[in-house]
CSV table of C-alpha atoms and ligand atoms in Angstrom, one decimal:
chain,number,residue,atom,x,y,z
E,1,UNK,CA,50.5,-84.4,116.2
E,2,UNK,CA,50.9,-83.1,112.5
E,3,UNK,CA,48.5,-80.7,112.5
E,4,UNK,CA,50.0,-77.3,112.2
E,5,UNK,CA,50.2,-75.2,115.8
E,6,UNK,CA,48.5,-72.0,115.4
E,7,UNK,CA,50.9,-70.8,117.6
E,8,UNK,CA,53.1,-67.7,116.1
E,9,UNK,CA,55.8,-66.9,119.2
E,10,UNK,CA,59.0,-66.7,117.0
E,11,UNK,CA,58.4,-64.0,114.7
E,12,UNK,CA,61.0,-62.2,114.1
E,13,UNK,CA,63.7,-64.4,115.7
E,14,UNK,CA,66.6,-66.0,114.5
E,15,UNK,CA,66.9,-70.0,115.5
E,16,UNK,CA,70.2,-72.1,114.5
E,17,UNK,CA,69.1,-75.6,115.1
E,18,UNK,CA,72.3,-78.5,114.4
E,19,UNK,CA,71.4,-82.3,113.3
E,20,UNK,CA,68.3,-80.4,111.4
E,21,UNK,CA,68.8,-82.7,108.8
E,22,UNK,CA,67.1,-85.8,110.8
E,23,UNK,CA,64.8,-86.6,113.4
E,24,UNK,CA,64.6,-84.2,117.0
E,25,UNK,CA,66.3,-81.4,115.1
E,26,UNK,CA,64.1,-81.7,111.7
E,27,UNK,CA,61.0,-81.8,113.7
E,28,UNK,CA,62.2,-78.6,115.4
E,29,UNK,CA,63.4,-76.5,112.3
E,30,UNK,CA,59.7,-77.3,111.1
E,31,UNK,CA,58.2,-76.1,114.2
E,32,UNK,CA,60.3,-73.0,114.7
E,33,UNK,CA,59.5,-71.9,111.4
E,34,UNK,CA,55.8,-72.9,111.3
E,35,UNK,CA,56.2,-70.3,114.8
E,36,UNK,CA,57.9,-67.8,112.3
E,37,UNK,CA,61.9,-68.2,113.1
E,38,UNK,CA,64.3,-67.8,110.1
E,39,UNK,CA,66.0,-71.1,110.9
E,40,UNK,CA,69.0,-71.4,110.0
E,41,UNK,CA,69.5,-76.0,109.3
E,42,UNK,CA,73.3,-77.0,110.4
E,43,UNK,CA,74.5,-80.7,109.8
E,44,UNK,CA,77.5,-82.8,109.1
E,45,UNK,CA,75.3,-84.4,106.2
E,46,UNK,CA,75.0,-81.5,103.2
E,47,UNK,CA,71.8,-83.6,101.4
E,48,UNK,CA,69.8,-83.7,105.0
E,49,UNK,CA,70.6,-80.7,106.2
E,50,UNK,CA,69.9,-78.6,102.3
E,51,UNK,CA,66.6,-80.8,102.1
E,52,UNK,CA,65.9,-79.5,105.7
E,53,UNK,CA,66.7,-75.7,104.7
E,54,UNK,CA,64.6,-75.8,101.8
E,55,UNK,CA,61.8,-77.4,103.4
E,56,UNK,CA,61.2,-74.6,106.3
E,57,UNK,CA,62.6,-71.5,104.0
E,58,UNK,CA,65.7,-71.0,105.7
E,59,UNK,CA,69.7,-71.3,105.3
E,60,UNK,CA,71.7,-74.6,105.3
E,61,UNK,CA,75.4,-74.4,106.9
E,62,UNK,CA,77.2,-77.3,106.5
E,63,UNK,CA,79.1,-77.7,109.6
E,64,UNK,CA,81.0,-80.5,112.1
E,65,UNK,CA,80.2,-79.2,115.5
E,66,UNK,CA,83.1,-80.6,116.9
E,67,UNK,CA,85.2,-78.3,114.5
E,68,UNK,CA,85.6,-74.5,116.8
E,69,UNK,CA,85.9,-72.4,113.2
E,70,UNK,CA,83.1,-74.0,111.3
E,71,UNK,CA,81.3,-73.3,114.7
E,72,UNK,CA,82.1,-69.8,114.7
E,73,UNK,CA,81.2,-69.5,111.7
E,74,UNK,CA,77.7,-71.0,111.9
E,75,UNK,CA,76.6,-68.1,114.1
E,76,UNK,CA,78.2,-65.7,112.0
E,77,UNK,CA,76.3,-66.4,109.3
E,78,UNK,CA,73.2,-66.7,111.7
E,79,UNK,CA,73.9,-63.0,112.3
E,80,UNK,CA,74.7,-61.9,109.1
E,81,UNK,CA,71.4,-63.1,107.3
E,82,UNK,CA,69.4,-62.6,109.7
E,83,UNK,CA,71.0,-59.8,112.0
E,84,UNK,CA,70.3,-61.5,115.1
E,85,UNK,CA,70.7,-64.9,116.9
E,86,UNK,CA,68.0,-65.4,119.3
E,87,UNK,CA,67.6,-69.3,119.7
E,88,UNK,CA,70.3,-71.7,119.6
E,89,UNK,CA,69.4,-75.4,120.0
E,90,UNK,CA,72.4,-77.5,120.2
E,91,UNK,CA,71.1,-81.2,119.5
E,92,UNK,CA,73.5,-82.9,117.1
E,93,UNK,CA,74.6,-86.0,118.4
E,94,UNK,CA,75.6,-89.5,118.1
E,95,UNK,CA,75.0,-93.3,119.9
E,96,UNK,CA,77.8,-95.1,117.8
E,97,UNK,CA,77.3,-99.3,118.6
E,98,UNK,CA,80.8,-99.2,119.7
E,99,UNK,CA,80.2,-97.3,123.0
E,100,UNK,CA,78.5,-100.0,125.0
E,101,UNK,CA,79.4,-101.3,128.5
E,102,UNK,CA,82.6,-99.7,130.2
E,103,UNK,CA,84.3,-103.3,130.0
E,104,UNK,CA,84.3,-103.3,125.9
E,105,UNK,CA,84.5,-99.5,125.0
E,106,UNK,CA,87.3,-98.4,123.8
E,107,UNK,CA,89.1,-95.2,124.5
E,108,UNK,CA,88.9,-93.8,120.5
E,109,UNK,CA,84.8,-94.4,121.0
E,110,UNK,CA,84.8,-92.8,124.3
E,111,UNK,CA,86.6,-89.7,122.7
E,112,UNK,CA,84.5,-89.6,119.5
E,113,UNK,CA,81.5,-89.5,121.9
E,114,UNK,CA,82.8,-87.1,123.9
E,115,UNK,CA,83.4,-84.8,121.0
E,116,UNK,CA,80.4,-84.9,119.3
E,117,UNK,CA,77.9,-84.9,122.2
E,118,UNK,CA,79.4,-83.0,124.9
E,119,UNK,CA,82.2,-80.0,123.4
E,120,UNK,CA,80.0,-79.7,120.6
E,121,UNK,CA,77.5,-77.8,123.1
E,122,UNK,CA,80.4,-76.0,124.8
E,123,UNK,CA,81.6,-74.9,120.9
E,124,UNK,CA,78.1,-74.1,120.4
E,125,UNK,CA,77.3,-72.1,123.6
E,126,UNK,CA,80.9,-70.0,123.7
E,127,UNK,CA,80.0,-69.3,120.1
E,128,UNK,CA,76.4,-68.0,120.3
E,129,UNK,CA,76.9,-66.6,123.7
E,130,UNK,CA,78.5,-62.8,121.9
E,131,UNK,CA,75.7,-62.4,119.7
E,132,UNK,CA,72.9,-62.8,123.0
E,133,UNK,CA,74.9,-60.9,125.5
E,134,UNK,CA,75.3,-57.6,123.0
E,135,UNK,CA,71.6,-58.1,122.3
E,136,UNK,CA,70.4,-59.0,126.0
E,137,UNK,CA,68.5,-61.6,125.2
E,138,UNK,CA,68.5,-65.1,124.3
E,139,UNK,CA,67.3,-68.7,124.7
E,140,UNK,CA,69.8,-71.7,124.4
E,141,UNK,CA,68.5,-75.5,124.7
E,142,UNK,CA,70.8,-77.9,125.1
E,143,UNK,CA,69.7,-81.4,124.2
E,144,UNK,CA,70.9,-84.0,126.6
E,145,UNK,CA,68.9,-87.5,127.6
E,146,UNK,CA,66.7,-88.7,130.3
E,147,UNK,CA,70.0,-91.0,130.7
E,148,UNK,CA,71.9,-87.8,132.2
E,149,UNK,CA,69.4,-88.6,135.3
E,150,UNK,CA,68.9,-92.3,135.4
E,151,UNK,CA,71.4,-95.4,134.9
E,152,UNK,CA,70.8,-98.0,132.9
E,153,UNK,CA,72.1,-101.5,132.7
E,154,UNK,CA,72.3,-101.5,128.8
E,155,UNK,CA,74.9,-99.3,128.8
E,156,UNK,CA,76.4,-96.4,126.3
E,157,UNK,CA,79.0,-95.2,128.9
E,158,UNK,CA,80.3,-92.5,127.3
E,159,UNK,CA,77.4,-91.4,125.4
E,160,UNK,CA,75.6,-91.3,129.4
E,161,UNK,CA,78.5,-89.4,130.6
E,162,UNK,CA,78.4,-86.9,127.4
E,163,UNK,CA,74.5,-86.1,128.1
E,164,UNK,CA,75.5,-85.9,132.3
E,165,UNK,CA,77.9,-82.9,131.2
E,166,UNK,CA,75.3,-81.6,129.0
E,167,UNK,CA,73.0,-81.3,131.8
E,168,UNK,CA,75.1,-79.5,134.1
E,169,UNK,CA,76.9,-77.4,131.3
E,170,UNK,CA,73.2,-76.2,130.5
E,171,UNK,CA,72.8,-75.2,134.1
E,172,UNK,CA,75.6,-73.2,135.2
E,173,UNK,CA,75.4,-71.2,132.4
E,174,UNK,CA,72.0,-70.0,132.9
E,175,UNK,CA,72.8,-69.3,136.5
E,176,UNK,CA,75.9,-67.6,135.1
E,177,UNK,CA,74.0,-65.3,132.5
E,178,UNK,CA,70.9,-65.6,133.8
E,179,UNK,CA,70.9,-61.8,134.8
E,180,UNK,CA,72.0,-60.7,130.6
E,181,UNK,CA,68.4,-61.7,129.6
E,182,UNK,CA,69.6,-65.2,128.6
E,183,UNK,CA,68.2,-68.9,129.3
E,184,UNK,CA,70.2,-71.9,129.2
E,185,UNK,CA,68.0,-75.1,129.5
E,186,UNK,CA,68.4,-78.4,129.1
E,187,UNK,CA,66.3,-80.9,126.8
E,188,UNK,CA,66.1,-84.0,128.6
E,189,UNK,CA,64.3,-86.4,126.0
E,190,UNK,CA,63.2,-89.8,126.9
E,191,UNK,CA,63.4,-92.2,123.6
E,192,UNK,CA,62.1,-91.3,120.8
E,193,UNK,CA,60.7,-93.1,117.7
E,194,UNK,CA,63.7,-92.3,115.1
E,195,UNK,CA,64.1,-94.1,111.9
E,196,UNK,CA,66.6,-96.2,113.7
E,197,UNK,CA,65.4,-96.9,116.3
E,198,UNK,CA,62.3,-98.3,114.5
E,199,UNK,CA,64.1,-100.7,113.0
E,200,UNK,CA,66.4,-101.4,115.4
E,201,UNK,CA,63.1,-102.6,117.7
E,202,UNK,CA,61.4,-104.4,114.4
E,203,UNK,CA,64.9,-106.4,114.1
E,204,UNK,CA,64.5,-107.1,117.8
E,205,UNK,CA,61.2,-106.8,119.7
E,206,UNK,CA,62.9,-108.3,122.9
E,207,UNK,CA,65.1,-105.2,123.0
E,208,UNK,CA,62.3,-103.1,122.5
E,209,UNK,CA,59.8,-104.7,125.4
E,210,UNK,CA,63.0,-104.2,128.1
E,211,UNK,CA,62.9,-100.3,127.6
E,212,UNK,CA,59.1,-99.9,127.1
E,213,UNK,CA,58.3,-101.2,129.7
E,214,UNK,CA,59.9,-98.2,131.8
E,215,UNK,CA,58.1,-96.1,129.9
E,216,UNK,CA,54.1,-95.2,131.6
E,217,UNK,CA,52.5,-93.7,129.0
E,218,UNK,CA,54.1,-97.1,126.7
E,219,UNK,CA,54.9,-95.8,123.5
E,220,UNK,CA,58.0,-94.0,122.6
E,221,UNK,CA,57.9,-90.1,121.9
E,222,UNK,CA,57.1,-89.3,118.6
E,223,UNK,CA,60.2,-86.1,117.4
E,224,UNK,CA,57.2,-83.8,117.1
E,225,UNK,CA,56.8,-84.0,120.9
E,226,UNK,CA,60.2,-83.2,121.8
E,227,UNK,CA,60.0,-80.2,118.9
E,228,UNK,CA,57.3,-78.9,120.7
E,229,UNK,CA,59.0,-78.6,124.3
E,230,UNK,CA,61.7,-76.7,122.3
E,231,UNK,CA,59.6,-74.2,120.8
E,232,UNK,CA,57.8,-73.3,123.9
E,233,UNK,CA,61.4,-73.4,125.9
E,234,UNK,CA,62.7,-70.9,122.9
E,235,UNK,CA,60.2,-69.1,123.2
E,236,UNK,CA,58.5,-65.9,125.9
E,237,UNK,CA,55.8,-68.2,127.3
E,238,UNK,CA,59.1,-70.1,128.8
E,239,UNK,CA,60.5,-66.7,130.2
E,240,UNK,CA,60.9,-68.0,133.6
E,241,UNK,CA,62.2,-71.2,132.6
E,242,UNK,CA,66.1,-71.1,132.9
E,243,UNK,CA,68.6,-73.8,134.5
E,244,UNK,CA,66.3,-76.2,133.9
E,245,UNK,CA,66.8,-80.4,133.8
E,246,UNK,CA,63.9,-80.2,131.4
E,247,UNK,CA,62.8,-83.9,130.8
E,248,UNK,CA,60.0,-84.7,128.4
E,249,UNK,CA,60.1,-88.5,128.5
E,250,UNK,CA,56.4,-89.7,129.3
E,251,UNK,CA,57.2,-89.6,132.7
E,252,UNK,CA,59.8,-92.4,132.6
E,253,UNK,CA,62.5,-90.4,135.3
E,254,UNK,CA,59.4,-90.2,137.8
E,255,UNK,CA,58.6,-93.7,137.3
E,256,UNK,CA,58.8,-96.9,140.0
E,257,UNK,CA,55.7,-99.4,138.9
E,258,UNK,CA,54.1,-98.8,135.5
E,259,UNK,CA,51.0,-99.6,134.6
E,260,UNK,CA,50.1,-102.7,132.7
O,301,NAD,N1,66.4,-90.4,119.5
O,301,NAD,C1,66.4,-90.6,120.8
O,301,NAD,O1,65.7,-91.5,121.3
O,301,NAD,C2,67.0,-89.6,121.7
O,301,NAD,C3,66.7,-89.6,123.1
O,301,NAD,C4,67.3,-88.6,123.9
O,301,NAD,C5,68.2,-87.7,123.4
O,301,NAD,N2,68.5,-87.8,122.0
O,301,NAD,C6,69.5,-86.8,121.5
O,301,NAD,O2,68.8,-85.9,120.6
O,301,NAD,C7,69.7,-85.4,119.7
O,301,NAD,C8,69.2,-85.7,118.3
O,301,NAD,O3,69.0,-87.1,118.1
O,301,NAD,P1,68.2,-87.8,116.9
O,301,NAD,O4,67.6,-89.0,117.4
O,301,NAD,O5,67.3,-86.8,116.3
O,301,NAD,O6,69.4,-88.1,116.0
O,301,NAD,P2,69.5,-88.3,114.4
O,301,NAD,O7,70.7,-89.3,114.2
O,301,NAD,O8,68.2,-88.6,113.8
O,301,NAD,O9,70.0,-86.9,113.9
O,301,NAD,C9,71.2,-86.3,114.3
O,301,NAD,C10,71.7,-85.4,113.3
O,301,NAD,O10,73.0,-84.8,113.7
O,301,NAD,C11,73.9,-84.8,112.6
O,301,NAD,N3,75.3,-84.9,113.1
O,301,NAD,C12,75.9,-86.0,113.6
O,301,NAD,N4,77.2,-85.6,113.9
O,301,NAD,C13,77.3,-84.4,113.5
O,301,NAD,C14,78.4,-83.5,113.6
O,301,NAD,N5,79.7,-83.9,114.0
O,301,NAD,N6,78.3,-82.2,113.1
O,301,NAD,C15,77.1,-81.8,112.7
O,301,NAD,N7,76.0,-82.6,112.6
O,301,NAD,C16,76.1,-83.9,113.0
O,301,NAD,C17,73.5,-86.0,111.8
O,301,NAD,O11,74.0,-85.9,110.4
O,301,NAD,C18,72.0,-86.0,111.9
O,301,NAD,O12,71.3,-85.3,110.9
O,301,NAD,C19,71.0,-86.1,120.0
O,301,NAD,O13,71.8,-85.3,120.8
O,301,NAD,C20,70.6,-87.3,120.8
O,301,NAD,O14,71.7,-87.8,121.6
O,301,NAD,C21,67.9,-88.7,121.2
């Protein structure tokens, strides 16, 4: 899984990634770039997010996607270092412990949720939207969660509800410009094996066992993985790819039994 991909399909484009600075979207700025995309690394968190920038060659913006002018001004400078903005992969996100179960969340963690999961990606979209449409061509991935398309009884309620509207954000808008030259998917990741999360399931291997044992191929996704399914979804080989719920989970969505 670290070996470099020969693969080179992104010469030449333009990629703003957000939440570069960690995890799904640092394992994607790497991969774009090893394709040969300028990235361009946006994040709340200047030290991540410059580390991130210097690592793959490209720019570092330091932005709060819920913030419409810092936004703006992300893919402004996308275009004007780069003089194009061909891939945008809205991803930054949070799973704050205060949105839990419905019965103990509380409306300021609700909003806070809502803000930076869900009209972070319509920010993101409305703003990146110009630049494709003059060009005719574009690929926006949205990340959302295999949670948009399964429950579950350990519940982050609005976080569930934030990736829900991702997913069907993500698909009217590649019907709606699907005929401009532009695809909007969605990312559907199942969990993946962040920082956190490691030590979230090393303080607690109970916690861990109830969710892996959804999981068929039992092992959580390494960020690589989900990387990967961006680069081909940003890239040609994914040309007739658009609309899509696209889950890469380890078959967890498709899953009744699982083996032992
Ligand atoms: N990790 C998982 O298991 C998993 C599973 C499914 C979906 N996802 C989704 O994938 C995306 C990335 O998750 P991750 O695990 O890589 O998270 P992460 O916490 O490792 O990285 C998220 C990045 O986003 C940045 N960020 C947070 N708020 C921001 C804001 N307001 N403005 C700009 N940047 C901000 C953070 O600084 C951080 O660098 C999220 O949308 C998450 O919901 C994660």
């Amino acid at each position: 899984m670290t070996e470099t991909p020969v693969c080179r399909r992104l010469v030449g484009r333009t990629a703003v990634v957000t939440g570069a600075g960690s995890g799904i979207g640092l394992a994607t700025a790497r991969r774009l770039a090893s394709e040969g995309a300028q990235v361009v690394c946006a994040d709340i968190d200047e030290s991540a997010g410059k580390a991130a920038a210097d690592e793959v060659g490209g720019v570092y913006v330091q932005v709060d996607v819920t913030d419409p002018e810092q936004v703006e001004a992300l893919f402004k400078t996308a275009f004007d270092t780069y003089g194009s903005v061909d891939i945008a992969f809205n991803n930054a996100g949070i799973s704050p412990p205060d949105d839990d179960s419905i019965l103990t969340t509380g409306l300021d963690a609700w909003k806070r949720v809502q803000e930076v999961n869900l009209t972070s990606v319509y920010l993101c979209c409305k703003a990146a939207l110009p630049y494709m449409r003059r060009q005719g061509r574009g690929s926006i991935i949205n990340t959302a969660s295999f949670v948009a398309v399964m429950g579950a009884a350990t519940s982050q309620i609005s976080y569930t509800a934030s990736k829900g509207g991702v997913l069907a954000m993500s698909r009217e808008l590649g019907v709606q410009f699907a005929r401009e030259g532009i695809r909007v998917n969605a990312l559907c990741p199942g969990p993946v094996n962040t920082p956190l999360l490691k030590e979230l399931f090393a303080k607690d291997p109970e916690r861990a066992q109830r969710r892996l044992v959804h999981v068929p191929v039992g092992r959580f996704a390494e960020p690589e993985e989900i990387a990967s399914a961006v680069a081909f979804l940003a890239s040609d080989d994914a040309s007739f790819v658009n609309a899509a719920e696209f889950l890469v989970d380890g078959g967890i969505a498709g899953a009744y039994v699982t083996p032992l």
